[in-house]
Coordinates of C-alpha atoms in Angstrom, one line a residue:
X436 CA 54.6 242.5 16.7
X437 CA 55.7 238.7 17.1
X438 CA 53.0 236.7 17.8
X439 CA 52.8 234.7 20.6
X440 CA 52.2 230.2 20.9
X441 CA 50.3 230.8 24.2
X442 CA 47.5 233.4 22.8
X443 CA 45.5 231.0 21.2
X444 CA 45.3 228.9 24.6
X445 CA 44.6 231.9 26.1
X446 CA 41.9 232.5 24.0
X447 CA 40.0 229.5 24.2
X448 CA 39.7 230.2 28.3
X449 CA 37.7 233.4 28.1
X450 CA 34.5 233.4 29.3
X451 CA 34.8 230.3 30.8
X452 CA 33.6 231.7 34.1
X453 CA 37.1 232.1 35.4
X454 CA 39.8 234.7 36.5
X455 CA 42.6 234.4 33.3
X456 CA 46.3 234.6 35.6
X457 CA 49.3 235.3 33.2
X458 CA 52.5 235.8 35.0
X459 CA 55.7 236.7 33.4
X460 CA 58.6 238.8 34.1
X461 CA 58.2 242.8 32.7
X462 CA 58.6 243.7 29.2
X463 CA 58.1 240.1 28.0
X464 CA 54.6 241.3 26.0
X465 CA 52.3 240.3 28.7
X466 CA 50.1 244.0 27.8
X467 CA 51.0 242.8 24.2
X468 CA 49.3 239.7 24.5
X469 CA 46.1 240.8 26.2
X470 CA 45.7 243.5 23.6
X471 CA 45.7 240.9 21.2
X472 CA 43.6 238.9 22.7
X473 CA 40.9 241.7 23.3
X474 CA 41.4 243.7 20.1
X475 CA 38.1 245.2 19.1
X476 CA 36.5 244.5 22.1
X477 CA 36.1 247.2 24.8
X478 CA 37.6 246.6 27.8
X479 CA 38.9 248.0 31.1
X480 CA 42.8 248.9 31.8
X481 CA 43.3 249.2 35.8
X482 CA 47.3 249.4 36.6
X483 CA 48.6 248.2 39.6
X484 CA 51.5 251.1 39.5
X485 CA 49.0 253.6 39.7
X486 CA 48.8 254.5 43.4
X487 CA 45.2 255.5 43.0
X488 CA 44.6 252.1 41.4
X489 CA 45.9 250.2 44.3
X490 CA 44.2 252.4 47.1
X491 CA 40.7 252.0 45.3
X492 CA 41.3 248.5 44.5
X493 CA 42.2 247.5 48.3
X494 CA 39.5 249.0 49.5
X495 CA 37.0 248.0 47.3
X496 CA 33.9 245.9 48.4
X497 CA 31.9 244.1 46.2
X498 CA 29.4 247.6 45.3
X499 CA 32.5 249.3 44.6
X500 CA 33.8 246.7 42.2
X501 CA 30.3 247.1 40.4
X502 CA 31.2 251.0 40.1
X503 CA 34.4 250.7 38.9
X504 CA 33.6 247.8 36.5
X505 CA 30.5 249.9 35.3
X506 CA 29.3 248.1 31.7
X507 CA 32.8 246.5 30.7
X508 CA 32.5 242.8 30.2
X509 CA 36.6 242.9 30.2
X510 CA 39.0 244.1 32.6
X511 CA 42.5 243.4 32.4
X512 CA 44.2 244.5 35.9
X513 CA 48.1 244.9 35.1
X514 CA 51.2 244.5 38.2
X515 CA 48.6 242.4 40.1
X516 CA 50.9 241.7 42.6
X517 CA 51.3 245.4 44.2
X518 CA 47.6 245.5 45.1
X519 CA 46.6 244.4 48.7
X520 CA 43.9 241.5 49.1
X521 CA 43.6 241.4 45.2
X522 CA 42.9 237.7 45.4
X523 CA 40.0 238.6 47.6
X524 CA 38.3 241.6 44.8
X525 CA 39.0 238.6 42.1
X526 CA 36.6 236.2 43.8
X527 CA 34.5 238.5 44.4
X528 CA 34.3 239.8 40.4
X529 CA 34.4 236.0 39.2
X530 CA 31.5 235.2 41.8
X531 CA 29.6 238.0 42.2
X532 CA 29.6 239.7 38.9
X533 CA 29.3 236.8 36.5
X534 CA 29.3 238.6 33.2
X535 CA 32.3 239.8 33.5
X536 CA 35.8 238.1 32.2
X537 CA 38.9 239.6 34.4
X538 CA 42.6 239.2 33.2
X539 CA 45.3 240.0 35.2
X540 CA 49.4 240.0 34.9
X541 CA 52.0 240.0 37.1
X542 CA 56.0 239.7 37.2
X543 CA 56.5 238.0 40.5
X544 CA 55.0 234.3 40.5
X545 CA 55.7 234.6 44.6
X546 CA 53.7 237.3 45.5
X547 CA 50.9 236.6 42.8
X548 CA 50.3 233.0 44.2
X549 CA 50.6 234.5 47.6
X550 CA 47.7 236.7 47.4
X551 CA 45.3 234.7 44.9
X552 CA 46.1 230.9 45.6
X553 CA 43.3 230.4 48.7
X554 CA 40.7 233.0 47.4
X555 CA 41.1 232.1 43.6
X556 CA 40.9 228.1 44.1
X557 CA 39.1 226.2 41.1
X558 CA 39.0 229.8 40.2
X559 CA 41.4 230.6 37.4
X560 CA 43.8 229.3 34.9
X561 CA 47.3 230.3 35.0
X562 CA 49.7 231.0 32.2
X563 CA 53.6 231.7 32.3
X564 CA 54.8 234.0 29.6
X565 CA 58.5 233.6 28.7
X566 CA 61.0 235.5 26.5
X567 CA 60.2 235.1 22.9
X568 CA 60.7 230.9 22.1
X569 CA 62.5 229.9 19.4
X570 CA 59.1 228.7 17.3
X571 CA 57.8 232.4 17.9
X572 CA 60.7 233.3 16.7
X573 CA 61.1 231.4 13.5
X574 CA 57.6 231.8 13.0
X575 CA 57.7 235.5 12.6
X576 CA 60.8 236.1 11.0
X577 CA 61.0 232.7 8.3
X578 CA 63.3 230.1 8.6
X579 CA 66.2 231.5 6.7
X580 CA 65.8 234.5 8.5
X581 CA 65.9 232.9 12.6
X582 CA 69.1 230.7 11.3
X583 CA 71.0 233.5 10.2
X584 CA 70.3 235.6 13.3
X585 CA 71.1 232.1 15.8
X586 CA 74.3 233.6 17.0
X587 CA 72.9 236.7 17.5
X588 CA 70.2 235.0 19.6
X589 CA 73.1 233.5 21.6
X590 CA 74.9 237.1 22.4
X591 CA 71.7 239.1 22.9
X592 CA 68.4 237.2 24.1
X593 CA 65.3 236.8 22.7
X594 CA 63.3 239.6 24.6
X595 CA 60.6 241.4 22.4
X596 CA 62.3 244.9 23.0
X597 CA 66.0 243.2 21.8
X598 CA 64.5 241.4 18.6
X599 CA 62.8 244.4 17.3
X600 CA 65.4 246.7 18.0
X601 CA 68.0 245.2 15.5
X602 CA 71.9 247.3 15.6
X603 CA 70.6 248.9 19.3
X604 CA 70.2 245.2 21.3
X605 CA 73.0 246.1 23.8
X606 CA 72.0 249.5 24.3
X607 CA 67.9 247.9 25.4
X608 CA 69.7 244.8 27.4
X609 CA 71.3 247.5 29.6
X610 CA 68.1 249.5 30.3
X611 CA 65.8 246.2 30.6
X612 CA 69.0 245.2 33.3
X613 CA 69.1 248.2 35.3
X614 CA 65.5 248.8 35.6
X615 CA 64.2 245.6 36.0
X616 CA 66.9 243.3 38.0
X617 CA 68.0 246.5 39.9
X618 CA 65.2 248.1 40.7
X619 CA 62.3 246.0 40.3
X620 CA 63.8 242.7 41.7
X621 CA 64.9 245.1 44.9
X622 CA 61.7 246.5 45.3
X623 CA 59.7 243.5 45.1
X624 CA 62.2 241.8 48.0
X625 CA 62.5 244.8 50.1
X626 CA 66.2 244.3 49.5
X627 CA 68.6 247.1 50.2
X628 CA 72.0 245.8 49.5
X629 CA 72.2 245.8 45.6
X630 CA 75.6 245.1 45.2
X631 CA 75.3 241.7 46.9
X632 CA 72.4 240.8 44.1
X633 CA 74.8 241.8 41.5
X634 CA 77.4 239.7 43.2
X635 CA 75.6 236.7 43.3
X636 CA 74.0 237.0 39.8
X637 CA 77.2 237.4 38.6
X638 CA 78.7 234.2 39.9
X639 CA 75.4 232.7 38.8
X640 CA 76.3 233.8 35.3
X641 CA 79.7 232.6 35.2
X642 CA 78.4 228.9 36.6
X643 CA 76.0 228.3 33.8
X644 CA 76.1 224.6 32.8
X645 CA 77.9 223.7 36.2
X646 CA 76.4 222.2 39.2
X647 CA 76.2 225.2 42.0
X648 CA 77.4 225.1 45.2
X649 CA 75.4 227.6 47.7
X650 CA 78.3 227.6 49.9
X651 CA 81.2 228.3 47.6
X652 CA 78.6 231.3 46.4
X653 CA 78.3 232.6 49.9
X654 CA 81.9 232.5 50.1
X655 CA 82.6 234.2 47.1
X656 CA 80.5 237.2 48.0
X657 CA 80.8 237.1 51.4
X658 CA 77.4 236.2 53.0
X659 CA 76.1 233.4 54.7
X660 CA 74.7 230.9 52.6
X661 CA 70.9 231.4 53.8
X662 CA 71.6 234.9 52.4
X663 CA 72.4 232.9 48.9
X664 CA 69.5 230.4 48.7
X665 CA 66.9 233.5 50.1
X666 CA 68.5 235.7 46.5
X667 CA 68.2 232.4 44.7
X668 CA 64.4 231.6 45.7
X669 CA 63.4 235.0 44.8
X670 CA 65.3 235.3 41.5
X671 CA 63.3 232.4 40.2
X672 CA 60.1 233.5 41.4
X673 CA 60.6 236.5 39.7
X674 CA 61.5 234.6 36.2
X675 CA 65.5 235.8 36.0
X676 CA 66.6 232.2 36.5
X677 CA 65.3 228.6 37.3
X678 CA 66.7 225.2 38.6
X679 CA 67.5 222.0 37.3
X680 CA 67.7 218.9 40.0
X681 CA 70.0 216.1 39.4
X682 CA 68.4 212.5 38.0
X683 CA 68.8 209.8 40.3
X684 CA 67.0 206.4 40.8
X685 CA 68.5 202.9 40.5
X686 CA 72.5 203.7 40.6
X687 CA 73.8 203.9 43.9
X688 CA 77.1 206.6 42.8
X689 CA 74.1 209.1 41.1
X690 CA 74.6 212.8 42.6
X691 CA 71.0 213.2 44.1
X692 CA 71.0 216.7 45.6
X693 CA 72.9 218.9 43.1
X694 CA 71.4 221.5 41.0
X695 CA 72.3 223.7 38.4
X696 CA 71.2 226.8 37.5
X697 CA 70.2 228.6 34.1
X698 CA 68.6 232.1 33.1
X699 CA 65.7 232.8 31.2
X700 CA 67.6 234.7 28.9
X701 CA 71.2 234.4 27.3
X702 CA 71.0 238.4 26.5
X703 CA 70.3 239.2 30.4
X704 CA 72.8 236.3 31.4
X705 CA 75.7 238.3 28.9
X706 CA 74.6 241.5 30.4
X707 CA 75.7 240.2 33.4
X708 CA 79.3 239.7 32.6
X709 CA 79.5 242.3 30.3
X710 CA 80.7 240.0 27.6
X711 CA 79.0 240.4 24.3
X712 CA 82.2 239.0 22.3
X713 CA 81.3 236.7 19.2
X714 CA 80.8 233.4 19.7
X715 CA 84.4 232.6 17.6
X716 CA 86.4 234.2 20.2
X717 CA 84.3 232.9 23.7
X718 CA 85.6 230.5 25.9
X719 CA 81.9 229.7 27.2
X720 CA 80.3 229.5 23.7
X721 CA 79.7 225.8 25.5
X722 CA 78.2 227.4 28.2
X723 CA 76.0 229.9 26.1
X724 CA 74.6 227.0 23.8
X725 CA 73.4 224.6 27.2
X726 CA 71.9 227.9 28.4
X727 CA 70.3 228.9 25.4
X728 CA 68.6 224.8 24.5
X729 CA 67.8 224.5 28.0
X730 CA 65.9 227.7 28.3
X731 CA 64.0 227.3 25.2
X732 CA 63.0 223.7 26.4
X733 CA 61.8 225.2 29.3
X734 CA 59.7 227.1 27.0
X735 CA 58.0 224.7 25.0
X736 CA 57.6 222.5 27.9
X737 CA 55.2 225.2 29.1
X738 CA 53.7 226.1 26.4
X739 CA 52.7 222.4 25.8
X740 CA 51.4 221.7 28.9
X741 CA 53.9 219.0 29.1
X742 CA 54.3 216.6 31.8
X743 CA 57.8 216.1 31.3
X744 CA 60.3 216.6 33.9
X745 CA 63.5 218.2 33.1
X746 CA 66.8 217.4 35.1
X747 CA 70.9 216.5 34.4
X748 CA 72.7 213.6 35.4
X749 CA 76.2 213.1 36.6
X750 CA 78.0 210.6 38.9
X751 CA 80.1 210.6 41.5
X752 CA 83.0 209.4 38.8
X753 CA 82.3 212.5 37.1
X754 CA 80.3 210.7 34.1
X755 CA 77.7 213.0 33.1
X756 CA 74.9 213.8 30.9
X757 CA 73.7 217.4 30.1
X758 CA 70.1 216.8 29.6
X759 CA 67.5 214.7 30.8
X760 CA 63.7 214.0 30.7
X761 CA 61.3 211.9 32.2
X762 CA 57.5 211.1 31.1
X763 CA 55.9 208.7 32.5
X764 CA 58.0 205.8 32.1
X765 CA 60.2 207.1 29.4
X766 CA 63.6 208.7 29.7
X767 CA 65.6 210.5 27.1
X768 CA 68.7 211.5 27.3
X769 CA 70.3 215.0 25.8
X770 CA 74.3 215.9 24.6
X771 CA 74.9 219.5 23.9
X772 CA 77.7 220.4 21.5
X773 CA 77.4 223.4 19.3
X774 CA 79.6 221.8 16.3
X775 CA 77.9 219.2 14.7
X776 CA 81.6 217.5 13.6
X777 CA 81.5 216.3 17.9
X778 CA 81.1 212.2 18.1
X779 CA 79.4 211.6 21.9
X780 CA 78.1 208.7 23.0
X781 CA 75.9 207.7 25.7
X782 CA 77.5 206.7 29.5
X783 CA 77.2 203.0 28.9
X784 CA 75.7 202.6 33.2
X785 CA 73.1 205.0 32.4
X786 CA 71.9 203.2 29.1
X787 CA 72.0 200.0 30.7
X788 CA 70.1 201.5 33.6
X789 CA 67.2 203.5 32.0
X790 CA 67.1 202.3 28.2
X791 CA 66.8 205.8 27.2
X792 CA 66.6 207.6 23.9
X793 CA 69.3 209.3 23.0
X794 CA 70.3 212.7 20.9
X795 CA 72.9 215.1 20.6
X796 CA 71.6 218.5 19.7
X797 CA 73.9 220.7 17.4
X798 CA 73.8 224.2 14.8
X799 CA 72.2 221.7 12.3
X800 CA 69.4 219.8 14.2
X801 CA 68.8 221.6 17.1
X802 CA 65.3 222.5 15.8
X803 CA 63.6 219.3 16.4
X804 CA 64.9 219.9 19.9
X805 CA 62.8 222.8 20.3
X806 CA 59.7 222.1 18.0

């Protein structure tokens, strides 16, 4: 078991009087995590696939709640998200029945916020789970260990299911695909036309590290391009990919509405495209290495708790820059290039502009990008 950065925050929030939210997509260790945070401690397991779960649950007042609770002083409430009202039984347990500390999960940040934002107000802390980070990763496994296995972690992800199944990753990529991006991602939406989310995520997949264009996507797949930014919207609620918004602020030829788009994980991304070749013989190892720093920053940005804001820059002269963040009044600048033998320097109107620090992150020092 690899242990996770976020349980020791986690930890420190029980029995703080407040519902304890952690939202992630499935089989990213979310049970994993709860079990070690409650290990040795009695507690309650109510499932939100369980039909008879969600039909008692919905229809639970407050007396009922005390029932089903009974003399558990945990309860951990799984797939929060397909249970009716569930923000409304959560007040309810944090106001009513005081003793008790209630944890619940969920893979869909839309429909979770949906149904708990209004009733669970000043009421809860939230935590996003990710696939496993880079520090989780080199913290299990040694140092040695996580930088022979980096090109690995480029090809096949760093879900929990992949790293411990060493020789079979391909073979548990496919199954967390299928079931999880075709079935569970359909469900969730209601959506009936599957081979128009595969469309889409595949052009997704094959614009990683380029600004997206809605319209060229709708296009492509032959939909309108509402269709496009509806798929988009609900992909990144449901943690497959997210956005990054174009910097702009004192030059007037800055791109200020682009975006590009990354995934959460390179293994799901490969999946994808069904391209698992070595990194020697890729034409998008470029591609794969923006994807796989971003990501992980994404991570320990979270993690942190970090204010920074996260964005790429590029002009309307094509100058560019592949990483940038803002804190406060600081701005630092990122290059990407996955051999460390690549001279870069920094677009001289962007320097002058925003006296930013500067680093280009390679094989050799990419670490202190991502610790």
């Amino acid at each position: 078991m690899i242990s996770r950065d976020l349980t020791a925050r986690v930890k420190g929030k029980l029995n703080k009087g407040k519902a304890i939210v952690l939202i992630g997509p499935r089989q990213i260790g979310k049970t994993t995590l709860v079990n070690t945070l409650l290990e040795g401690i009695p507690f309650l397991f109510l499932d939100g696939d369980d039909v008879v779960v969600v039909d008692t649950l919905a229809n639970a007042n407050t007396e009922t709640l005390k029932s089903i609770i009974g003399s558990y002083k945990y309860v951990f409430i799984d797939e929060v998200q397909r249970i009716p009202n569930i923000g409304l039984k959560l007040k309810i347990i944090v106001d009513q029945i005081k003793d008790v500390q209630v944890i619940v999960s969920g893979s869909s940040a839309f429909d979770i916020n949906h149904l708990t934002q209004e009733p669970l107000t000043g009421r809860k802390f939230e935590y996003h789970l990710y696939p496993i980070s880079w520090n989780e990763f080199e913290n299990n496994v040694g140092y040695i260990k996580a930088q022979q296995q980096l090109e690995l972690r480029l090809l096949y992800g760093m879900y929990p299911d992949v790293i411990n199944n060493f020789g079979n990753e391909y073979e548990v990529l496919k199954n967390l695909v299928s079931s999880y991006l075709y079935k569970d991602v359909l469900s969730l939406a209601g959506i009936r036309k599957s081979e128009v989310l595969e469309k889409i995520l595949q052009a997704l997949a094959l614009q990683v590290g380029s600004e997206v264009s809605y319209n060229e996507i709708a296009q492509l797949v032959g939909v309108d391009k509402n269709t496009v930014s509806n798929y988009i919207d609900l992909l990144e609620k449901v943690f497959v990919i997210f956005r990054l918004n174009s910097f702009s602020k004192n030059l007037r030829n800055e791109i200020k509405a682009n975006r590009k788009i990354y995934f959460y994980d390179n293994g799901v991304r490969n999946m994808l495209i069904g391209n698992f070749n070595v990194l020697e013989f890729r034409q998008d190892k470029g591609a794969l290495w923006e994807n796989f720093l971003v990501s992980e920053r994404m991570k320990l940005l979270s993690y942190s708790d970090s204010l920074a804001k996260p964005y790429f820059w590029r002009t309307t002269t094509q100058q560019e820059i592949d990483y940038i963040e803002t804190n406060a009044d600081v701005v630092s600048a990122f290059e990407f290039k996955w051999s460390p033998t690549k001279k870069v320097k920094l677009v001289k109107s962007f320097e002058t502009a925003y006296n930013p620090s500067f680093m280009v992150v390679n094989k050799d020092n990419f670490r202190q990008f991502l610790k």
